[in-house]
Structures are given as structure tokens and as C-alpha cells.
Short mmCIF file of C-alpha atoms in Angstrom, two decimals:
data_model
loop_
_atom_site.label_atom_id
_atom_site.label_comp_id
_atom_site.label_asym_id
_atom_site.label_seq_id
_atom_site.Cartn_x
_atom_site.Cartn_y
_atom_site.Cartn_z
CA UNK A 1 164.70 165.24 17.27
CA UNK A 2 164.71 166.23 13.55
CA UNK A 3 162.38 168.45 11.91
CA UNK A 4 161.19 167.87 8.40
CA UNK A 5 158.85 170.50 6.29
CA UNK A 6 155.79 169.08 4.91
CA UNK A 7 154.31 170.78 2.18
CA UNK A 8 150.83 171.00 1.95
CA UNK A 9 148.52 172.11 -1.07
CA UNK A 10 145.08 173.00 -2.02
CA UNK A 11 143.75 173.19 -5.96
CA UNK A 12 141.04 175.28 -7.15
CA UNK A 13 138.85 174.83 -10.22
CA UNK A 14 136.70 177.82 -11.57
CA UNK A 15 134.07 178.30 -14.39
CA UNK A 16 132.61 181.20 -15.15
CA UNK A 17 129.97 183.36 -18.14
CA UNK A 18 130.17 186.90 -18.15
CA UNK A 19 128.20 188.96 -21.15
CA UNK A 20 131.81 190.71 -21.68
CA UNK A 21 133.91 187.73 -20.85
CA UNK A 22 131.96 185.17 -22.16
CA UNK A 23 133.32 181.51 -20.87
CA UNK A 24 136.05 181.40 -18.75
CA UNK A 25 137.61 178.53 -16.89
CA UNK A 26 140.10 179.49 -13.77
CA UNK A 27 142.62 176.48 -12.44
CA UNK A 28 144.76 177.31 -9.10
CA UNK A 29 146.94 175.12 -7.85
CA UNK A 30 148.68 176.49 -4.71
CA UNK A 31 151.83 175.24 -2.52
CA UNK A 32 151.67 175.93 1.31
CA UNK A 33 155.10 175.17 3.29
CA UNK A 34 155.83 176.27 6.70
CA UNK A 35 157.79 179.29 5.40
CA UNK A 36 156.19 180.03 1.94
CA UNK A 37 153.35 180.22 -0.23
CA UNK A 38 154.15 179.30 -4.01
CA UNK A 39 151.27 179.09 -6.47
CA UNK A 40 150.38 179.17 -10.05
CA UNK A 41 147.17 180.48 -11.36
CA UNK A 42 146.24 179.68 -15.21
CA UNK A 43 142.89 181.90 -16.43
CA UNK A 44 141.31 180.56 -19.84
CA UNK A 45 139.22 182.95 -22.19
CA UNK A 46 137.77 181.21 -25.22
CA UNK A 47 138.30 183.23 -28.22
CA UNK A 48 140.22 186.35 -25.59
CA UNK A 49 143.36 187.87 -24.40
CA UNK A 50 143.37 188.29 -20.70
CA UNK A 51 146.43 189.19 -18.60
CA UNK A 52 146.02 189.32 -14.57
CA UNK A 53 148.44 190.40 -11.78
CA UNK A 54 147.64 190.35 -8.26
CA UNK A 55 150.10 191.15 -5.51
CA UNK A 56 148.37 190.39 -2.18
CA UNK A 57 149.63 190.95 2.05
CA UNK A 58 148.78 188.78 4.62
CA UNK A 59 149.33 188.85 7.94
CA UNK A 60 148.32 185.13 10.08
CA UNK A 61 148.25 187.01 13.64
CA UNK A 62 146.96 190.69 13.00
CA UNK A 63 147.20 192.82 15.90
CA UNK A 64 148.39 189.69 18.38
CA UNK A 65 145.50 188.07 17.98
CA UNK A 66 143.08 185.26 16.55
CA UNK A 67 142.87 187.46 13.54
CA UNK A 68 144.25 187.05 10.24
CA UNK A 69 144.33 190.03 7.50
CA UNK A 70 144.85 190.60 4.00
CA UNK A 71 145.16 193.20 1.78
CA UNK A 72 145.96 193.39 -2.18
CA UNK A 73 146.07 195.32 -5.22
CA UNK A 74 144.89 193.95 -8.94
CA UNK A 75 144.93 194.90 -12.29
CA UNK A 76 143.12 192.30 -15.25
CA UNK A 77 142.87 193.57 -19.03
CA UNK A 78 140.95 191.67 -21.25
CA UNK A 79 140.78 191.86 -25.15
CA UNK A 80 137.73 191.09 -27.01
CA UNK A 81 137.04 191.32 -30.97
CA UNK A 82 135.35 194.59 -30.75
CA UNK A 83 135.90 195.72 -27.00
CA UNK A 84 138.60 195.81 -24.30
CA UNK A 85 138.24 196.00 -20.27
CA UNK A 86 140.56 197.45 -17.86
CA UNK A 87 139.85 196.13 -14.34
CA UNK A 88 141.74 198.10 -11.26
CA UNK A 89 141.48 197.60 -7.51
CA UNK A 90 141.54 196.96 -3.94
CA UNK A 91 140.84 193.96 -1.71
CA UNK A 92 140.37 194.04 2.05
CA UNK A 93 140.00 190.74 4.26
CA UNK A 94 139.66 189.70 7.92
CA UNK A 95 139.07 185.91 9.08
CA UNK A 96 139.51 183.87 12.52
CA UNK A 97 139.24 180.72 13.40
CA UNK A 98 136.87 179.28 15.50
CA UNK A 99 135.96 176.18 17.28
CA UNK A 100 136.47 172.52 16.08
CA UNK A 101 139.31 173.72 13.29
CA UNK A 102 136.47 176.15 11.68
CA UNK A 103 137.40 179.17 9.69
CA UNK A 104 135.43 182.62 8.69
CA UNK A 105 136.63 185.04 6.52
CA UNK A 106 135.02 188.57 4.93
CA UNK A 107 136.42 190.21 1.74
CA UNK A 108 135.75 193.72 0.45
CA UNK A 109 137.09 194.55 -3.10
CA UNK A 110 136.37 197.78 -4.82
CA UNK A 111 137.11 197.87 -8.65
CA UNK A 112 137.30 200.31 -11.36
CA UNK A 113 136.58 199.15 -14.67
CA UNK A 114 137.13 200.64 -17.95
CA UNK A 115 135.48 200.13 -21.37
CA UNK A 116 137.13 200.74 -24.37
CA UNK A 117 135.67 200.29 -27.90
CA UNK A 118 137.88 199.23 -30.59
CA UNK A 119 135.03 199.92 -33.30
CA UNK A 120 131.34 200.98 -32.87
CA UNK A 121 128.83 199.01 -30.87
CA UNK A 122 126.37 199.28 -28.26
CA UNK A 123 127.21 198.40 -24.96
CA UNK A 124 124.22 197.34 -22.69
CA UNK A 125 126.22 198.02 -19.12
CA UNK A 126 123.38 199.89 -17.17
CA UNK A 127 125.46 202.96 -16.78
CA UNK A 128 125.72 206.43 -19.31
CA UNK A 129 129.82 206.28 -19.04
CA UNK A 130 132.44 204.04 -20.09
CA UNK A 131 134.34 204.08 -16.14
CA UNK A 132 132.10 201.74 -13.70
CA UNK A 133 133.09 201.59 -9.88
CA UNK A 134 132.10 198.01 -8.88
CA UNK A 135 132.53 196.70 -5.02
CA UNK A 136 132.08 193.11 -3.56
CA UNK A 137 131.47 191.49 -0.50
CA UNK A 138 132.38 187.63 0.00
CA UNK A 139 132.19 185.23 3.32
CA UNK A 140 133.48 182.39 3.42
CA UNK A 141 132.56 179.43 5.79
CA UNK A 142 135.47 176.57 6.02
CA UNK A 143 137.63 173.84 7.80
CA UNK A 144 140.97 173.76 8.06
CA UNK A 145 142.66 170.61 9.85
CA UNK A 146 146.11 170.44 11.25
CA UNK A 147 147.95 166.91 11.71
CA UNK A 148 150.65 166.51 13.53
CA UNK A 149 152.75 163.41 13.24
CA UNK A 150 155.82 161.93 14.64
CA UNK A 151 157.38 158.95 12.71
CA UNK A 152 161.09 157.83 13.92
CA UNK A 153 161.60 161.04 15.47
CA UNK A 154 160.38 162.72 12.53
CA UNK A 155 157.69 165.68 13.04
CA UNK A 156 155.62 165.95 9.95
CA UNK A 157 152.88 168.84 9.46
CA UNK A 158 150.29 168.57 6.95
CA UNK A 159 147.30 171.28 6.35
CA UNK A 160 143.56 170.67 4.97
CA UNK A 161 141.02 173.10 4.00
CA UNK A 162 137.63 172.78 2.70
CA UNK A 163 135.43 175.50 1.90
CA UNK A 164 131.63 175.04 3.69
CA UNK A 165 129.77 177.83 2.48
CA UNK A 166 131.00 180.57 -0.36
CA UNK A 167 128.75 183.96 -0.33
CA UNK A 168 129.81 186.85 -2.77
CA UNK A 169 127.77 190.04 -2.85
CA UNK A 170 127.66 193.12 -5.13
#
């Protein structure tokens, strides 16, 4: 019997308004294969420089178990006209899957942010300083099948997710 790797794929399509950011538009496209991940992320700032970088852990059987966990550390600058964040942080996450090919997972990010003004203006950010701490919760509800095929003695393996329910806190 021969094996063949099917890769699988999933594409993600963000838009976004931040007072600081203003528009932004996010487009993911990510490759799944039975012994990688491969993806390319494009992030879109009218009128803005932006630079991201993201390295990120997982582990699909933490502890032996039905658990999977994540960890990862980011850094995002963005350039305005008259003002320039530094973003820094941590993420945390823990998911399992459940019954009938359903998936949870729970993030926890903690980010430091940094203001820094390239001429004089007022900032409206709710806090005296220039350095905000920021953390986030997010749960995520989804599906995730897993078909299995055998076609003249060829096993084939492709992967589905959908998203049910997307929660993010602050």
C-alpha cells in the first residue's frame, strides 16, 4: 500500500478600524501537510507602515493527552504621519477536541504597547503614560473534519475547519 500526503489549507480574511490604526485589512492563507505548517500572512494599512513577526509553539498532544497547546512571542510596529506604536508580547493557548469532530480553544495574550510622538499632538488613550499593558482573552468554538480515503491503494488525508463561534475579550 502506498502512502501519498495530502495537503490541506484554510484562508483567512480580516478587516479591521482602530483610532491609531485606522483601516486595516488582514489576508492569511495557510498550508497544513502531515509534517508541516507553511503560511503566508499579508497585513494592509492604508496610508501606514506596519511590520509584524510572530514566532509561535505548538504542541497537538500536550501532556499525553486530548490537549493541544500553544505558546508565542510577537512584536508589530506601526508608523503613522504623526505617531508610531510598538506592540510586544505573549500568547498562551489550550484547546481539545470534543465530540462529533468539535473543537474549543482559549487564548491569553498580554501586550505592551508603546507610543511614540514624532511631533506634538494629543493622544486620547485613557491612560497618563505613553507604555499601556493590554491583555486578551479569546474562545473559539469550531469543526474540524478528517477524511480518510483510499483510491487504488492510495490513502489520501484531507482536513476541514470552520470556526462556530469567535469571542475575544479585553
Amino acid at each position: 500500500m502506498a502512502f501519498r500526503e495530502q495537503s490541506t489549507g484554510s484562508l483567512a480574511v480580516g478587516f479591521g478600524y482602530s483610532s491609531i490604526d485606522k483601516s486595516s485589512f488582514l489576508l492569511e492563507s495557510m498550508r497544513r501537510t502531515f509534517w508541516a505548517l507553511e503560511g503566508l500572512s499579508v497585513f494592509c494599512i492604508s496610508f501606514r507602515k506596519k511590520s509584524n513577526f510572530n514566532l509561535s509553539l505548538t504542541d497537538p498532544f500536550f501532556l499525553d493527552r486530548n490537549l493541544s497547546a500553544s505558546a508565542n512571542i510577537f512584536t508589530s510596529k506601526l508608523e503613522g504621519k504623526s505617531v508610531t506604536t510598538d506592540q510586544q508580547g505573549i500568547g498562551f493557548g489550550l484547546g481539545f477536541r470534543a465530540a462529533n469532530d468539535v473543537y474549543h480553544r482559549l487564548t491569553y495574550n498580554l501586550t505592551e504597547i508603546r507610543l511614540i510622538r514624532q511631533r506634538t499632538i494629543r493622544i486620547s488613550t485613557g491612560e497618563s503614560s505613553e507604555k499601556l499593558v493590554s491583555s486578551a482573552i479569546g474562545y473559539r468554538l469550531g469543526i474540524e473534519k478528517e477524511i480518510i480515503a483510499s483510491i487504488h491503494q492510495t490513502v489520501t488525508l484531507q482536513k476541514f475547519q470552520k470556526p462556530i463561534l469567535v469571542l475575544v475579550g479585553m
